[in-house]
Short mmCIF file of C-alpha atoms and ligand atoms in Angstrom, two decimals:
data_model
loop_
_atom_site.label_atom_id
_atom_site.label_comp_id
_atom_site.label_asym_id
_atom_site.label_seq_id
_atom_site.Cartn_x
_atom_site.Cartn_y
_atom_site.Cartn_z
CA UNK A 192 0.00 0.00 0.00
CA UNK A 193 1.74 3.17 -0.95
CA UNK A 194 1.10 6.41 0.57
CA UNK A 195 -1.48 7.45 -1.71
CA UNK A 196 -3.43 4.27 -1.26
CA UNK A 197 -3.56 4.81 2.58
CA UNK A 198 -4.62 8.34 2.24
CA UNK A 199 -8.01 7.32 0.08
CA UNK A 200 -7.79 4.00 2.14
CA UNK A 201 -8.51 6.52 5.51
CA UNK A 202 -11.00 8.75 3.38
CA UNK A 203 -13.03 5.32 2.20
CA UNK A 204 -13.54 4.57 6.04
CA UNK A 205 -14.42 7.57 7.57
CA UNK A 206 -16.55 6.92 10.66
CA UNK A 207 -16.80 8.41 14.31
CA UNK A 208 -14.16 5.49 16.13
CA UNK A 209 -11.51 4.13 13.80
CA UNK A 210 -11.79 1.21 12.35
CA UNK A 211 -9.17 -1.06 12.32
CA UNK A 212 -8.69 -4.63 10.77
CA UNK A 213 -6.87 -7.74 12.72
CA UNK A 214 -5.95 -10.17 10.39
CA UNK A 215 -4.91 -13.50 12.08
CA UNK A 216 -7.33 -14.27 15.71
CA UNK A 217 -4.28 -16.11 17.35
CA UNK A 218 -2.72 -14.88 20.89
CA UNK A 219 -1.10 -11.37 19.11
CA UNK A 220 -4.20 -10.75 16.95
CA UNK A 221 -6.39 -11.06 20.11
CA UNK A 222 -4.37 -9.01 22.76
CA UNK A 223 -3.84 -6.39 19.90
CA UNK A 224 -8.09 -6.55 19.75
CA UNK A 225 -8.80 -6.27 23.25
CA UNK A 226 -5.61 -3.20 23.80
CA UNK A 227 -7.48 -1.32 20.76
CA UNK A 228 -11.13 -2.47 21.76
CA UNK A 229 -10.52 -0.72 25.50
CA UNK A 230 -9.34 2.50 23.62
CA UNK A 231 -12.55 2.82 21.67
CA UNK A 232 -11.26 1.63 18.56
CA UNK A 233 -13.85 0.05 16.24
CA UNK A 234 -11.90 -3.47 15.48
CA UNK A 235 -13.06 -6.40 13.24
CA UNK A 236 -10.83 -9.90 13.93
CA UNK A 237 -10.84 -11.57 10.28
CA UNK A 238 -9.43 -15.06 10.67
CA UNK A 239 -9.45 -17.92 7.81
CA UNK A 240 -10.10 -20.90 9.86
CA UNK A 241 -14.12 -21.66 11.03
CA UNK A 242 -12.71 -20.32 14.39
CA UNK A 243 -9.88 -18.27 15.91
CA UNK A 244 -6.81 -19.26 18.22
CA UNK A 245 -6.71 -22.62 16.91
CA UNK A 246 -2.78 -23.25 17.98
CA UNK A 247 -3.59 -21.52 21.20
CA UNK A 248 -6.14 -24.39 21.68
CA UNK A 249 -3.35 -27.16 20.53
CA UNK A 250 -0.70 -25.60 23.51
CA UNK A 251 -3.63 -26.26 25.65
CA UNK A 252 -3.56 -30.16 25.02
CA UNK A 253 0.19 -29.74 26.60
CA UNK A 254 -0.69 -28.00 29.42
CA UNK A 255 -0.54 -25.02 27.75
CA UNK A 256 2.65 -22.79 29.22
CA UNK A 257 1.79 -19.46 29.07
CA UNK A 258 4.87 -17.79 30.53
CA UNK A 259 8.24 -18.52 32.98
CA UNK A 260 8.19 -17.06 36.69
CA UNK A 261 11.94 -16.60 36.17
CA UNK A 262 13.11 -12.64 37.08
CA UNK A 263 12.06 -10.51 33.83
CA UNK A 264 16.16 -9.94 33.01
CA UNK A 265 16.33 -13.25 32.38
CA UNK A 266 12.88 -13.76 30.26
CA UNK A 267 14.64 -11.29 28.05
CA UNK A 268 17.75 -13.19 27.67
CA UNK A 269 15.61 -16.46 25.97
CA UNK A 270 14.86 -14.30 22.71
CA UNK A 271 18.63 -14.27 21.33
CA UNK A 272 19.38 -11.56 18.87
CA UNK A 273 16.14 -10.72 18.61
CA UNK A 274 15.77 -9.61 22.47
CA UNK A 275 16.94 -6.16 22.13
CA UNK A 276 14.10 -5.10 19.47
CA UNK A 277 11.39 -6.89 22.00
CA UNK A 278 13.27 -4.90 24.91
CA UNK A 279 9.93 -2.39 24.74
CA UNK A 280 7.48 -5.08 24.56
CA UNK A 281 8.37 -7.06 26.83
CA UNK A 282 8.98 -4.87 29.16
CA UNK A 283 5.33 -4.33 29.04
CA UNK A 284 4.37 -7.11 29.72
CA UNK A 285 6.19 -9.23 32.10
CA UNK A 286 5.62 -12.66 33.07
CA UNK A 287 3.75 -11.50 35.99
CA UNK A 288 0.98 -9.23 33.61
CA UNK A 289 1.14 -12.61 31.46
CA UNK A 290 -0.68 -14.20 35.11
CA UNK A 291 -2.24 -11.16 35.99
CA UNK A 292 -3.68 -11.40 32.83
CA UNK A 293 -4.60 -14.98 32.76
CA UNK A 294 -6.08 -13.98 36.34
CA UNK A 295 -8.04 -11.03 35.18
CA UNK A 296 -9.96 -13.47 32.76
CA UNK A 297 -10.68 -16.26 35.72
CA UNK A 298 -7.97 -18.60 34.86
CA UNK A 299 -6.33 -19.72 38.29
CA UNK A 300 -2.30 -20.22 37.71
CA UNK A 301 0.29 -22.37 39.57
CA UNK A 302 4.19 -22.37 38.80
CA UNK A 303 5.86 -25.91 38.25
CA UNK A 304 9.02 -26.90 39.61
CA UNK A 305 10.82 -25.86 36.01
CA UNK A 306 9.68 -22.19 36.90
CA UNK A 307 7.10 -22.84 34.24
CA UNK A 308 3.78 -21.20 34.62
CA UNK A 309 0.20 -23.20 33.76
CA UNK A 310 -3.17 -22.85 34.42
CA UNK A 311 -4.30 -25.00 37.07
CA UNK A 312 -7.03 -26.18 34.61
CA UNK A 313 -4.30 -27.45 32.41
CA UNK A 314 -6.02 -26.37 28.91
CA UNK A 315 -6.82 -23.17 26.69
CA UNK A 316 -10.20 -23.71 26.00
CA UNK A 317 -11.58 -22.26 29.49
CA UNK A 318 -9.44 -18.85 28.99
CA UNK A 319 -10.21 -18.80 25.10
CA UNK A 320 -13.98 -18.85 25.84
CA UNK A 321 -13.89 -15.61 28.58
CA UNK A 322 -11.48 -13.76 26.33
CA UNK A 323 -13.71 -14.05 23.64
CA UNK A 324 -16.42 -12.99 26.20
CA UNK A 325 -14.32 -10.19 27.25
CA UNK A 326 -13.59 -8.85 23.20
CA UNK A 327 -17.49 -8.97 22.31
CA UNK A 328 -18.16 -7.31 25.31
CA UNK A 329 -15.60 -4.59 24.13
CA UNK A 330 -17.52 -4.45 21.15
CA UNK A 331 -15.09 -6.39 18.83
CA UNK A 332 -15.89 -8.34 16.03
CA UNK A 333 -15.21 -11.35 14.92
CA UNK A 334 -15.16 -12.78 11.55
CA UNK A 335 -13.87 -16.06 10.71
CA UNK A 336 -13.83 -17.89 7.36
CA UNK A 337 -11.79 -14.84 5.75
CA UNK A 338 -8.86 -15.93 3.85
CA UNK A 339 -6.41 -12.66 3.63
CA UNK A 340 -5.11 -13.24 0.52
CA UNK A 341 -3.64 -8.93 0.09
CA UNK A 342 -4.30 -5.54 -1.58
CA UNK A 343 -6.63 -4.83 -3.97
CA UNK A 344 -5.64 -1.36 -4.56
CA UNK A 345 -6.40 0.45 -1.48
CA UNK A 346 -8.09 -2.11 0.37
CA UNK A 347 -7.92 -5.83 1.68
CA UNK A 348 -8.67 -8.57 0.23
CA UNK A 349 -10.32 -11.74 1.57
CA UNK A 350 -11.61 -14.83 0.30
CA UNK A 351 -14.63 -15.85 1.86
CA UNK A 352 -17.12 -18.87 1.33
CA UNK A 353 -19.64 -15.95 -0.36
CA UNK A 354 -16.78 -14.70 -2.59
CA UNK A 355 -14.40 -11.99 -2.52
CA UNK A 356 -14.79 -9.61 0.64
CA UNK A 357 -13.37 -5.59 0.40
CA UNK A 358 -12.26 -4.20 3.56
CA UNK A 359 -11.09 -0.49 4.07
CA UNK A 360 -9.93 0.26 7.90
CA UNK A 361 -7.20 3.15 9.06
CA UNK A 362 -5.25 0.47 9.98
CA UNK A 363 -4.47 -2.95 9.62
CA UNK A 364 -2.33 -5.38 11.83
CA UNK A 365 -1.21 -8.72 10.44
CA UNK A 366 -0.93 -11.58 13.20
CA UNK A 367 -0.84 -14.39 11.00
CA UNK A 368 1.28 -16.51 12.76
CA UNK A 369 4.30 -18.15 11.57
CA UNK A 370 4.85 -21.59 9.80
CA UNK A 371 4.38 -24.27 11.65
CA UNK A 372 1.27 -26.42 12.13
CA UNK A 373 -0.01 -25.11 8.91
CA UNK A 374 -3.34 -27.12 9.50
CA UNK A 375 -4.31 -25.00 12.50
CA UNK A 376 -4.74 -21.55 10.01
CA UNK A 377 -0.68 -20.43 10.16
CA UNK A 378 0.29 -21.48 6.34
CA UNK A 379 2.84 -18.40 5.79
CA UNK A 380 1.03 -18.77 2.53
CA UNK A 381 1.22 -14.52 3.33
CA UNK A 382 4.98 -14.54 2.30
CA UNK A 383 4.64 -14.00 -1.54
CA UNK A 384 2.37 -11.13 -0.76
CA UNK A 385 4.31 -8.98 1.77
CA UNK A 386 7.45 -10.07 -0.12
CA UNK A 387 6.21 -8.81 -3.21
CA UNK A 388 5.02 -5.10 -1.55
CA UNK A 389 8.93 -5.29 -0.84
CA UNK A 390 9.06 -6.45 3.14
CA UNK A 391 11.99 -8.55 4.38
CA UNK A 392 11.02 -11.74 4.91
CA UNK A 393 13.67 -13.93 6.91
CA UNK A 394 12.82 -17.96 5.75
CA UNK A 395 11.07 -19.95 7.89
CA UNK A 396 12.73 -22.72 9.65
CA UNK A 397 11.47 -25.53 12.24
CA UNK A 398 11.97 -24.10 15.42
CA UNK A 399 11.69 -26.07 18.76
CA UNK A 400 11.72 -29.35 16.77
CA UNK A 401 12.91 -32.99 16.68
CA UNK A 402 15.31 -34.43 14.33
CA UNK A 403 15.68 -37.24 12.14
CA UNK A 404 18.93 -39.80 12.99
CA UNK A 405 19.58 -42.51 10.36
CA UNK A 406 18.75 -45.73 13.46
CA UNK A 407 19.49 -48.70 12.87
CA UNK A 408 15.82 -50.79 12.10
CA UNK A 409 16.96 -52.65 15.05
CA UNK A 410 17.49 -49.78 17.46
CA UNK A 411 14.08 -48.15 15.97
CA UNK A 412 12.32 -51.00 16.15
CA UNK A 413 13.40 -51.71 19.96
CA UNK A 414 13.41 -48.17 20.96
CA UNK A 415 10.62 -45.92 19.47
CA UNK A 416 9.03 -44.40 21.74
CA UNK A 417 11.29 -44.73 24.74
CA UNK A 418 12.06 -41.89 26.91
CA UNK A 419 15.15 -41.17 28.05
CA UNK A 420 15.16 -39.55 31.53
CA UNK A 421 17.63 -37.90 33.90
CA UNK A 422 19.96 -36.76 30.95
CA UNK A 423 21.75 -33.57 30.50
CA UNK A 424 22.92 -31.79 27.03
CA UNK A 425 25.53 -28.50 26.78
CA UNK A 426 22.77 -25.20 25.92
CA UNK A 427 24.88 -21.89 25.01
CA UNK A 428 27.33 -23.01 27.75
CA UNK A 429 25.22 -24.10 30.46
CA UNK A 430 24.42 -27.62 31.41
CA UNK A 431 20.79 -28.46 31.14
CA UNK A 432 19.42 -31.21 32.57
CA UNK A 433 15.77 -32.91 31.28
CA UNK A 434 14.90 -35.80 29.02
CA UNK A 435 13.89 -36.99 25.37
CA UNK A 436 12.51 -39.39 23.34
CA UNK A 437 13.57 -41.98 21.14
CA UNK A 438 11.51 -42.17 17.60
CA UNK A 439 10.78 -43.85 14.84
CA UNK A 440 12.52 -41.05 13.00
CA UNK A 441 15.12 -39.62 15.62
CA UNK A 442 14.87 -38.00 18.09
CA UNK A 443 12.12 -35.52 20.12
CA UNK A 444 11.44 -33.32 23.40
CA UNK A 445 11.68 -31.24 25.80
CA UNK A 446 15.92 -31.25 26.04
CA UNK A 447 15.88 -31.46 22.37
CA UNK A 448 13.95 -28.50 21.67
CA UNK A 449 15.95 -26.76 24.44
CA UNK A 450 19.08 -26.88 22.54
CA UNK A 451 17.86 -27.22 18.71
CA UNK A 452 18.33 -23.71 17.13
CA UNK A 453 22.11 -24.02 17.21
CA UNK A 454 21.95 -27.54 16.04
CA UNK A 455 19.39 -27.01 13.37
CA UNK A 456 21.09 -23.51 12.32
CA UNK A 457 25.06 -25.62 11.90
CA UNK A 458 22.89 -28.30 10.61
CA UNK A 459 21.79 -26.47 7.98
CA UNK A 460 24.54 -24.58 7.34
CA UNK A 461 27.23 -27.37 7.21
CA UNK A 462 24.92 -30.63 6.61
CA UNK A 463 26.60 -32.15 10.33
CA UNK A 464 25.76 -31.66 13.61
CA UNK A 465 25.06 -33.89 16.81
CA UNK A 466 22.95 -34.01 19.93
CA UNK A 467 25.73 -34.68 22.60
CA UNK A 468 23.73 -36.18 25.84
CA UNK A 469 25.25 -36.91 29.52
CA UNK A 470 23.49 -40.26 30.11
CA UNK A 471 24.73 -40.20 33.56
CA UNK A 472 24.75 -36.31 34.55
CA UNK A 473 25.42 -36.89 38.31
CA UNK A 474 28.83 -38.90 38.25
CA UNK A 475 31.85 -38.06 36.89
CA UNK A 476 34.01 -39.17 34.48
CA UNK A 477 35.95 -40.60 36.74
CA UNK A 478 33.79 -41.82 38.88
CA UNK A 479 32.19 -43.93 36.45
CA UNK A 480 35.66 -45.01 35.24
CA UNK A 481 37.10 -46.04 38.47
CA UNK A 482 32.93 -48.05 39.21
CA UNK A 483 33.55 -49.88 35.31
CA UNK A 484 37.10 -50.87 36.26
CA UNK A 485 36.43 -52.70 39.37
CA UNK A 486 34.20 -54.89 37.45
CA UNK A 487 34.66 -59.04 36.37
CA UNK A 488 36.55 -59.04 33.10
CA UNK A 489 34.31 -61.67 32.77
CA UNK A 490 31.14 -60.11 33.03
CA UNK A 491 29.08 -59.04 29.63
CA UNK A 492 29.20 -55.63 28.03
CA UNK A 493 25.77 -55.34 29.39
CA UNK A 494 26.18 -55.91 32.75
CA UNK A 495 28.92 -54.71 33.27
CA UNK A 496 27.34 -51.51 32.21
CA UNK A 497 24.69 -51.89 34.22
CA UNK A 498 26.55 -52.84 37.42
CA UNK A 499 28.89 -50.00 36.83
CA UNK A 500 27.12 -47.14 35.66
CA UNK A 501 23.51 -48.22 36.10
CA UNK A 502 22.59 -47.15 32.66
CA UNK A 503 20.33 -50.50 30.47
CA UNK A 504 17.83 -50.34 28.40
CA UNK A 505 17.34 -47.31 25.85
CA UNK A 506 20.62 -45.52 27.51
CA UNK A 507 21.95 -49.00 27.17
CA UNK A 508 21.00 -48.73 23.20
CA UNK A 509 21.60 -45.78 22.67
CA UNK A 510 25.63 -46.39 23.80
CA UNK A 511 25.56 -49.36 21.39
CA UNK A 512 24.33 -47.51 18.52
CA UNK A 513 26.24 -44.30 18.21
CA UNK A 514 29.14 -46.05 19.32
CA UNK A 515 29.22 -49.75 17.45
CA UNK A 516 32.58 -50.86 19.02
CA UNK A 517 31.53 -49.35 22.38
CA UNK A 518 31.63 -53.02 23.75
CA UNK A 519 35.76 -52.92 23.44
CA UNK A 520 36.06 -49.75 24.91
CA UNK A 521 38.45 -49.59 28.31
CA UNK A 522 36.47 -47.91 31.40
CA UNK A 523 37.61 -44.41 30.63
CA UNK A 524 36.78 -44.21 27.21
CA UNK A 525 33.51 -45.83 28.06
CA UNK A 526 33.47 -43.10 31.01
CA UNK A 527 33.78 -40.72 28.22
CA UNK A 528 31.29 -41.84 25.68
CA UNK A 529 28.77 -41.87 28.48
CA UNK A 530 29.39 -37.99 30.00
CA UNK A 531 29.33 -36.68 26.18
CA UNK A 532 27.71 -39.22 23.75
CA UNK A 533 27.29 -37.68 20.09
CA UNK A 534 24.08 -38.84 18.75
CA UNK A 535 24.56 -37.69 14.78
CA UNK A 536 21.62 -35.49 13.40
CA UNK A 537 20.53 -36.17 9.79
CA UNK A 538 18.02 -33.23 9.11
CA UNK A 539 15.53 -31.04 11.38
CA UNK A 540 12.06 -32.52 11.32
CA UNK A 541 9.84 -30.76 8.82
CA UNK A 542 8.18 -27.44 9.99
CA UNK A 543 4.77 -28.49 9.74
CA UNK A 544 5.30 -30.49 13.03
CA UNK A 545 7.36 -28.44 15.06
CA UNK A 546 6.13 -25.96 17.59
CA UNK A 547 7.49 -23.07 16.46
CA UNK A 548 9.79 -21.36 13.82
CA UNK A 549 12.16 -19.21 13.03
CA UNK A 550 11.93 -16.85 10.37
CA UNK A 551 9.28 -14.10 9.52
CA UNK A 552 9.26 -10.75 8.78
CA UNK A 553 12.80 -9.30 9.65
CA UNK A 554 12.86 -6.59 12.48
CA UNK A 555 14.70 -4.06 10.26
CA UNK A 556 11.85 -4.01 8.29
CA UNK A 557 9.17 -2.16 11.21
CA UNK A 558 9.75 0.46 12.86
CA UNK A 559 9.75 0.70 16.93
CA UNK A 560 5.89 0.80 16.92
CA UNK A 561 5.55 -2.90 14.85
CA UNK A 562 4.54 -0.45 11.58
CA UNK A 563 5.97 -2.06 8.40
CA UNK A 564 8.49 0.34 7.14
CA UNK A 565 7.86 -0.22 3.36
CA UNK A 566 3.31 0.10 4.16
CA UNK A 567 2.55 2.19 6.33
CA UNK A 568 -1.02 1.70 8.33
CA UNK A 569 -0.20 -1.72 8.33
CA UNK A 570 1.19 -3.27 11.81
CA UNK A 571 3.18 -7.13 12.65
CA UNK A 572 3.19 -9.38 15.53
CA UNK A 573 3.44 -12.00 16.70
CA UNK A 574 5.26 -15.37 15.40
CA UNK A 575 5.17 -13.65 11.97
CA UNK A 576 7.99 -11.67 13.04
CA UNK A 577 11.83 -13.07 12.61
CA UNK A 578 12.34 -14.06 16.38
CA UNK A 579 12.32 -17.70 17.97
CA UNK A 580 12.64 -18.86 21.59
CA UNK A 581 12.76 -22.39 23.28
CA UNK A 582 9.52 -23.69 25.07
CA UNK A 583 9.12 -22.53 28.40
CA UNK A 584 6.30 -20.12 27.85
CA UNK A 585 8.45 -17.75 25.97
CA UNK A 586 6.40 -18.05 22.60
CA UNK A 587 3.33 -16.87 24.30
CA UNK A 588 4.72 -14.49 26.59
CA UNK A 589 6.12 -12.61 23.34
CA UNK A 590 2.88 -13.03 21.18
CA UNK A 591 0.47 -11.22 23.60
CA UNK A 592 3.29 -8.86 24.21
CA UNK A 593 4.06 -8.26 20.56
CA UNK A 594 0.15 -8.06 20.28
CA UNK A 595 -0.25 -5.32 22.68
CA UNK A 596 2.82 -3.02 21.52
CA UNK A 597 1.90 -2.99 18.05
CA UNK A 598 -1.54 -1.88 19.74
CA UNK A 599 -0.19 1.00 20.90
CA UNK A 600 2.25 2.05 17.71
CA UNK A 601 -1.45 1.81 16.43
CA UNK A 602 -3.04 3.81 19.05
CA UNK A 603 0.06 6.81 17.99
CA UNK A 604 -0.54 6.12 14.43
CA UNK A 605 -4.37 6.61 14.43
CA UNK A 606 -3.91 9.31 17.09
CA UNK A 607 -1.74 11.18 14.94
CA UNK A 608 -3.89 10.76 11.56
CA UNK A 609 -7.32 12.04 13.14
CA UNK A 610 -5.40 14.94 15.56
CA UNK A 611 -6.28 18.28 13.65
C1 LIG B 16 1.78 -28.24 19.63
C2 LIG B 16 2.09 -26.84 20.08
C3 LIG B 16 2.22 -26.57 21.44
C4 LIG B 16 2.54 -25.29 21.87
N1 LIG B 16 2.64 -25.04 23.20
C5 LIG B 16 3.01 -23.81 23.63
C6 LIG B 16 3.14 -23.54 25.03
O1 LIG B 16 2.80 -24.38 25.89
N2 LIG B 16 3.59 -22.31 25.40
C7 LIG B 16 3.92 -21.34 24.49
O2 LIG B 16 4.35 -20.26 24.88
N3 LIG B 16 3.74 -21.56 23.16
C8 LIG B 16 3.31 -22.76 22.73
N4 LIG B 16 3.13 -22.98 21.38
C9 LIG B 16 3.39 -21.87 20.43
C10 LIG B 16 2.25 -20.85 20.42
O3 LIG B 16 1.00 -21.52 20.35
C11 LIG B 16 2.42 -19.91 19.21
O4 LIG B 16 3.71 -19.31 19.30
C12 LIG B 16 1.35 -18.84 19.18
O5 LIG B 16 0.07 -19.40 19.04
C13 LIG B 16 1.58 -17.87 18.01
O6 LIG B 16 0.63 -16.84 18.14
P1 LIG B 16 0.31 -15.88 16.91
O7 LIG B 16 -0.88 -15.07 17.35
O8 LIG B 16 1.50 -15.17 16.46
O9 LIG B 16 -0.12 -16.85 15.72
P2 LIG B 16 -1.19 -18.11 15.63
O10 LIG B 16 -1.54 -18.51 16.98
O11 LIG B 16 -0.54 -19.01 14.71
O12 LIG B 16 -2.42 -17.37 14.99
C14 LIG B 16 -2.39 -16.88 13.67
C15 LIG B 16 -3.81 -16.81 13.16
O13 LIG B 16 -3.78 -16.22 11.86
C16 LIG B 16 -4.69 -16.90 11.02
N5 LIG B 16 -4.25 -16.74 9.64
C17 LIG B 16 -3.10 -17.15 9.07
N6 LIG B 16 -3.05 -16.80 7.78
C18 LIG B 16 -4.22 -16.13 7.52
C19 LIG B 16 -4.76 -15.51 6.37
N7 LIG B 16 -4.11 -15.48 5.18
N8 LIG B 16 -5.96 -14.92 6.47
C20 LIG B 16 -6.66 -14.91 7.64
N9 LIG B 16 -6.19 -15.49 8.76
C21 LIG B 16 -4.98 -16.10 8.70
C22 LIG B 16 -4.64 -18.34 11.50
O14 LIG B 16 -5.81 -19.04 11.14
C23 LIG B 16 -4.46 -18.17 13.00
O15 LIG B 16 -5.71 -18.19 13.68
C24 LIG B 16 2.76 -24.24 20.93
C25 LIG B 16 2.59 -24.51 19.56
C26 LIG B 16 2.27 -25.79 19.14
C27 LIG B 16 2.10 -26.05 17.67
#
């Protein structure tokens, strides 16, 4: 949309509130809605699925982690590069709004031992249904079934099941998530568009994923499904402790997610990489070296291993298959391949099953107030934009904070255009 188009764009929707557009009804979209519904903004919510928040639903079937009761210094630190431009927003909102807010809407919260914050109801549907309550009480619109599909001259355009739909509106945000789970409603089928109207687009990449390892159909057969527990991996220079799970494919969960943008990114990059997991975190290498000497010559690989070290089954395996002479290792390098055990990583899973991504519109290309540099009128957030963070809550946390700052760069825009 150039400046001209914006200009006949406002004069086409001249009414007593402005009226503004929300394109995508996920966690941004919706905090954006209710922060511009409280300032007496007249806002529509177009989504293209038969309802809104779809992925916000799926979180819930996990428990749904809306945000980390870790001090706010260190929420800030989980967003890598990308934590200085979300300085402002998150700022904002802190973990604590993110419970004051889950609070204000009924939704009773309790902290896990990780420092991980859930609702006590363990779902998304119960605070999806009053926040809905809440934005139709604020007057806000809903309309689902509306396929953004971009400009037609000074307006957009949606697909609908009755046909083409024009809307005009002073200003638009875009929420439309980023790539992954494309069934819930977040295709990125958007890219061509924006890209075309000259925005940066950063490509999308599985974020928070598994990865595929080349098993043997032995080990897979054995071991899908198994989860490892009480295992620790190396994450930016801190040991993390946690577990996985053995698949079919490779390998998933909550300690591979942890530590998968670096190992996707060289992945990518350089075609190698590899998951290196402490199978026994607690004892040292020589510990475990001195406990595997003492044992019977005699004695099988097995259990001496399991005498030793108390690692069988999949830990058991998982030795045996990274390591296929393990068996005539001597106790230190045994030690060795059990404190730092290189599981080699063939590719990332696809994006359509990971939880996240990386990639999106890059942050040089909106301003401080979430405006797209190259349209203006139009506003970002959310996992569209080019930022990624582990699980932990983080995702949300920035999406409703995202959601509400580009709010207010709205609330400065519109205030601006209608001040005489
Ligand atoms: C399995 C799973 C579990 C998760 N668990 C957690 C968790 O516990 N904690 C956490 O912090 N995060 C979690 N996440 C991530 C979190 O759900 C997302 O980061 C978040 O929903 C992104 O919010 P968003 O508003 O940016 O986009 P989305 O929630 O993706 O919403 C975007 C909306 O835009 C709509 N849309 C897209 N394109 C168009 C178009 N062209 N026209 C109209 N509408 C369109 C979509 O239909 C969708 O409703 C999880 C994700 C998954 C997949």
């Amino acid at each position: 949309m150039t400046e001209a188009d914006r200009q006949a764009l406002m004069g086409s929707a001249r009414h007593s509130a402005p009226q503004v557009a929300i394109v995508g009804g996920g966690p941004a979209g919706l905090m954006a809605a209710e922060m511009l519904g409280r300032a007496g903004v007249c806002v529509t919510v177009y989504d293209a699925m038969p309802s809104v928040a779809r992925k916000l639903l799926l979180a819930g079937k996990s428990g749904l982690n809306i945000t980390h009761s870790e001090p706010h210094e260190r929420l800030r630190t989980r967003f890598g590069a990308a934590g200085d431009f979300l300085r402002d927003a998150l700022d904002a909102m802190t973990g604590r709004d993110v419970e004051a807010f889950a609070a204000g809407l009924g939704v009773e919260t309790f902290t896990g031992s990780s420092g991980r914050v859930f609702p006590v109801a363990m779902k998304a549907s119960p605070l999806l249904r009053a926040w809905l309550a809440r934005l139709a009480g604020l007057g806000v619109t809903v309309r689902t079934r509306h396929s953004w599909k971009g400009f037609d001259g000074q307006a957009l355009l949606f697909e609908t099941p009755d046909g083409p739909v024009h809307v005009a509106a002073d200003a638009v945000l875009l929420a439309l998530g980023g790539a992954s789970w494309p069934r819930l409603g977040s295709d990125a089928a958007w890219v061509p568009v924006l890209a075309e109207r000259g925005v940066t687009i950063a490509p999308f990449r599985p974020a928070n994923c598994g990865f595929d390892v080349c098993w043997s159909a032995l080990f897979a057969e054995r071991f899908a499904g198994a989860p490892v527990k009480s295992v620790a991996t190396g994450i930016d220079g801190r040991v993390v402790k946690g577990e996985f799970v053995v698949t079919r494919h490779g390998i998933e969960g909550s300690l591979v997610y942890a530590g998968c943008a670096p190992l996707r990114d060289r992945l990518l990059e350089t075609g190698q990489a590899a998951f290196i997991v402490d199978l026994a975190p607690d004892r040292t290498v020589e510990a475990l070296s001195a406990s595997l000497h003492r044992q019977a010559p005699k004695l099988s690989f097995s259990n001496r291993l399991r005498r030793a070290t108390g690692l069988d089954g999949v830990k058991a395996g998982l030795l045996r298959e990274a390591v296929p002479d393990i068996a005539g290792r001597d106790a230190r390098a045994l030690a060795q391949c059990i404190k730092a055990l290189a599981i080699p990583l063939a590719s990332p899973r696809p994006i359509a099953e990971a939880i996240s991504s990386a990639g999106g519109i890059r942050l040089d290309a909106i301003g401080a107030d979430y405006q797209l540099k190259v349209l203006p009128g139009v506003f970002a957030a959310g996992e569209m934009l080019d930022w990624e963070a582990p699980t932990g809550g983080y995702l949300l946390t920035a999406c409703l904070a995202t959601g509400a700052q580009a709010a207010r760069g709205m609330l400065a825009f519109l205030g601006e255009k209608t001040s005489p």
